[in-house]
Coordinates of C-alpha atoms in Angstrom, one line a residue:
Chain A
G21 CA -8.9 -37.4 16.9
E22 CA -12.7 -36.8 16.7
N23 CA -12.3 -34.4 13.8
V24 CA -9.3 -36.1 11.7
G25 CA -10.4 -36.2 8.1
L26 CA -13.1 -33.7 7.8
H27 CA -12.3 -33.6 4.7
L28 CA -10.5 -36.5 3.6
P29 CA -10.7 -38.5 0.3
T30 CA -13.4 -41.5 1.3
L31 CA -13.0 -45.8 0.1
S32 CA -16.2 -47.1 0.4
V33 CA -16.1 -51.4 0.2
Q34 CA -18.2 -53.7 1.1
E35 CA -17.7 -56.0 3.9
G36 CA -15.8 -59.0 2.4
D37 CA -14.5 -57.1 -0.6
N38 CA -10.7 -56.5 -1.0
S39 CA -9.7 -52.7 -0.2
I40 CA -6.6 -50.6 -2.6
I41 CA -5.5 -47.6 -0.7
N42 CA -3.4 -45.1 -3.1
C43 CA -0.4 -42.7 -1.8
A44 CA 2.3 -40.3 -3.6
Y45 CA 4.9 -39.5 -2.0
S46 CA 7.4 -36.2 -2.8
N47 CA 11.1 -37.3 -2.3
S48 CA 12.8 -39.8 -4.6
A49 CA 15.7 -39.7 -1.7
S50 CA 12.8 -41.4 0.8
D51 CA 14.4 -44.5 2.1
Y52 CA 11.4 -46.6 3.7
F53 CA 7.7 -45.9 3.5
I54 CA 5.1 -47.3 6.3
W55 CA 1.2 -47.2 6.1
Y56 CA -0.4 -46.6 9.3
K57 CA -3.7 -46.9 10.6
Q58 CA -5.6 -44.6 13.0
E59 CA -9.0 -45.3 14.3
S60 CA -11.4 -42.0 15.7
G61 CA -9.9 -40.8 19.0
K62 CA -6.6 -43.2 18.7
G63 CA -2.9 -42.3 17.8
P64 CA -1.6 -43.6 14.5
Q65 CA -0.9 -47.4 15.0
F66 CA 1.6 -49.2 12.6
I67 CA 0.0 -51.4 10.1
I68 CA 3.2 -52.4 7.5
D69 CA 6.6 -50.9 5.9
I70 CA 9.1 -51.2 3.3
R71 CA 12.1 -50.6 2.0
S72 CA 13.1 -48.9 -1.0
N73 CA 15.0 -51.6 -2.1
M74 CA 11.9 -53.7 -2.4
D75 CA 8.4 -53.5 -4.3
K76 CA 5.9 -55.6 -2.8
R77 CA 5.7 -56.6 0.5
Q78 CA 3.3 -58.7 2.6
G79 CA 1.9 -59.2 6.2
Q80 CA -1.0 -60.4 7.7
R81 CA -4.3 -59.7 5.0
V82 CA -2.3 -56.4 4.0
T83 CA 0.0 -56.0 1.0
V84 CA 2.2 -52.9 0.6
L85 CA 3.5 -52.4 -3.2
L86 CA 6.3 -49.4 -4.0
N87 CA 6.4 -48.1 -7.5
K88 CA 9.4 -46.0 -7.0
T89 CA 9.2 -44.9 -10.9
V90 CA 6.3 -43.2 -10.6
K91 CA 6.8 -42.5 -6.3
H92 CA 3.6 -44.4 -5.4
L93 CA 2.8 -46.4 -2.7
S94 CA -0.5 -49.0 -2.3
L95 CA -1.6 -50.4 0.4
Q96 CA -3.9 -53.9 -0.2
I97 CA -6.2 -55.0 2.4
A98 CA -8.0 -58.5 1.5
A99 CA -10.9 -59.6 2.8
T100 CA -11.5 -56.0 4.0
Q101 CA -13.7 -56.3 8.1
P102 CA -15.2 -53.7 9.3
G103 CA -12.8 -53.6 12.3
D104 CA -10.7 -52.0 9.2
S105 CA -12.7 -49.0 8.9
A106 CA -9.7 -46.1 9.4
V107 CA -8.0 -43.2 8.6
Y108 CA -5.3 -45.0 6.7
F109 CA -1.9 -42.7 6.6
C110 CA 1.3 -43.2 4.4
A111 CA 4.7 -41.7 5.6
E112 CA 8.0 -41.4 3.7
N113 CA 10.8 -41.4 5.7
M114 CA 14.1 -39.4 4.9
F115 CA 17.2 -39.2 7.4
S116 CA 17.9 -35.3 7.2
G117 CA 19.8 -33.0 9.9
G118 CA 20.4 -36.2 11.8
Y119 CA 17.4 -37.5 12.7
N120 CA 14.4 -39.9 10.8
K121 CA 12.1 -37.4 9.2
L122 CA 8.5 -38.8 8.8
I123 CA 6.6 -36.8 5.9
F124 CA 2.8 -38.0 6.6
G125 CA 0.2 -37.9 3.8
A126 CA -3.1 -36.0 4.5
G127 CA -4.9 -40.1 4.6
T128 CA -7.6 -41.6 3.1
R129 CA -11.0 -42.7 5.0
L130 CA -11.8 -46.5 4.7
A131 CA -15.6 -47.1 5.2
V132 CA -16.7 -50.6 5.1
H133 CA -20.1 -51.4 4.9
P134 CA -21.7 -55.2 6.1
Chain B
N5 CA 4.4 -52.6 28.1
A6 CA 2.7 -49.6 27.2
G7 CA 4.4 -48.2 24.9
V8 CA 3.7 -44.7 24.6
T9 CA 1.6 -42.9 27.1
Q10 CA 0.5 -39.4 27.1
T11 CA -1.3 -37.1 30.0
P12 CA -3.6 -35.3 29.9
K13 CA -6.0 -37.0 27.4
F14 CA -8.0 -34.0 27.2
Q15 CA -7.5 -29.9 28.0
V16 CA -9.4 -26.6 27.7
L17 CA -7.3 -23.4 27.8
K18 CA -7.8 -20.2 27.7
T19 CA -5.8 -17.6 25.7
G20 CA -3.0 -17.0 27.1
Q21 CA -2.3 -19.8 29.6
S22 CA 0.3 -22.1 30.1
M23 CA 0.6 -25.9 30.2
T24 CA 2.5 -28.8 30.0
L25 CA 2.0 -32.2 27.6
Q26 CA 3.6 -35.0 29.0
C27 CA 4.8 -38.2 27.8
A28 CA 6.6 -41.4 28.9
Q29 CA 7.8 -44.5 26.4
D30 CA 9.2 -47.8 28.0
M31 CA 10.3 -49.3 25.0
N32 CA 13.8 -48.0 25.6
H33 CA 13.7 -45.8 22.6
N34 CA 16.3 -43.3 21.8
S35 CA 14.3 -40.9 19.6
M36 CA 11.1 -39.1 20.8
Y37 CA 9.1 -36.5 18.5
W38 CA 5.8 -34.2 19.1
Y39 CA 3.0 -33.9 16.4
R40 CA 0.5 -31.8 16.4
Q41 CA -2.4 -32.9 13.7
D42 CA -5.3 -30.9 12.2
P43 CA -8.0 -31.9 10.2
G44 CA -7.1 -32.4 6.9
M45 CA -3.3 -31.9 7.4
G46 CA -2.0 -35.3 8.3
L47 CA 0.9 -35.1 11.2
R48 CA 3.2 -32.2 11.8
L49 CA 6.3 -32.1 13.4
I50 CA 6.6 -29.6 15.9
Y51 CA 10.2 -30.5 18.3
Y52 CA 11.8 -33.8 18.1
S53 CA 14.8 -35.3 20.4
A54 CA 17.1 -37.4 18.4
S55 CA 19.0 -38.9 21.6
E56 CA 18.4 -37.9 25.3
G57 CA 20.1 -34.5 26.2
T58 CA 19.1 -33.4 22.6
T59 CA 16.1 -31.1 21.6
D60 CA 15.5 -29.9 17.6
K61 CA 13.0 -27.8 16.1
G62 CA 10.8 -29.8 13.5
E63 CA 8.6 -28.0 11.2
V64 CA 5.8 -25.8 13.3
P65 CA 7.4 -25.2 16.8
N66 CA 6.6 -21.5 17.2
G67 CA 4.6 -21.1 19.8
Y68 CA 6.0 -24.1 21.4
N69 CA 9.3 -25.0 24.3
V70 CA 10.3 -28.9 24.9
S71 CA 12.2 -30.6 27.2
R72 CA 13.9 -33.9 27.3
L73 CA 13.8 -35.0 31.3
N74 CA 15.8 -38.2 30.5
K75 CA 15.0 -41.4 28.3
R76 CA 11.8 -42.2 29.1
E77 CA 10.4 -38.8 29.1
F78 CA 9.7 -35.6 26.4
S79 CA 7.2 -33.3 27.7
L80 CA 5.9 -30.4 25.3
R81 CA 4.9 -27.0 26.7
L82 CA 3.0 -24.0 25.8
E83 CA 3.9 -20.9 27.9
S84 CA 1.0 -18.5 26.3
A85 CA -1.8 -20.8 24.5
A86 CA -3.5 -19.3 21.2
P87 CA -6.5 -20.9 20.1
S88 CA -4.3 -21.4 16.6
Q89 CA -3.2 -24.2 18.9
T90 CA -5.9 -26.2 19.5
S91 CA -5.1 -29.5 17.6
V92 CA -4.9 -33.1 18.4
Y93 CA -1.3 -33.4 20.3
F94 CA 0.5 -36.7 19.5
C95 CA 3.9 -37.9 21.0
A96 CA 5.6 -40.8 19.4
S97 CA 8.9 -42.6 20.1
S98 CA 11.6 -44.8 17.5
E99 CA 14.7 -46.6 18.6
G100 CA 16.9 -43.9 16.9
R101 CA 18.9 -46.0 14.1
R102 CA 19.8 -43.9 10.8
G103 CA 17.9 -45.2 7.7
G104 CA 14.5 -45.6 8.0
E105 CA 12.7 -47.2 11.1
T106 CA 9.0 -47.2 12.6
Q107 CA 7.7 -44.0 15.1
Y108 CA 5.0 -45.3 17.4
F109 CA 2.4 -43.2 18.7
G110 CA 0.5 -42.5 21.9
P111 CA -3.1 -42.1 22.2
G112 CA -2.9 -38.4 22.0
T113 CA -4.2 -35.2 23.6
R114 CA -7.1 -33.1 22.8
L115 CA -6.4 -29.4 23.2
L116 CA -8.8 -26.8 23.0
V117 CA -8.0 -23.3 23.1
L118 CA -10.4 -20.8 23.6

């Protein structure tokens, strides 16, 4: 929404550069991790996911890295474009209480400059 | 496929008024969710429905009720709106498999309570 990200950390990059967005997660029992992109006025949009038995997964221009030792997740965007400007959220999944519980991070704003 | 749809897009209420937020999905998903998003706080789960016919409280259920009308539709009701319920509300759905899965989000309803 319009007010999403008022106090979010911001990553500013030049168009064409690579971007790395980091996320620390909280629960060692989390078995699945997702990165979402949220543009102003829109809902979160799935980008890429990774299961806990993997440490790297690649998509189109995006790569997610998982370090379970330090509970850290990162999203790498290659050749960043103006259309990549958005707020990015990581989410960790736990199956608890009979449902898949998603715990979201606070988000990072990515600003791409021409 | 429209995915997840929500109505209305915007709503202004006075304190004490009631309203129902509507959500529908056309992906034949079993599980549906209602979140609220406040500045700097990410998304917080209000209620969820693991499958048709069941609903359960999430992290912040107070002041809300839900109805899983059928497999496609999951509504959120505010019986007596309060200014603290000013937020952006997102509906999401997922297949409902155990062990980690993606949730798909609607475009959101922006609610202002005066």
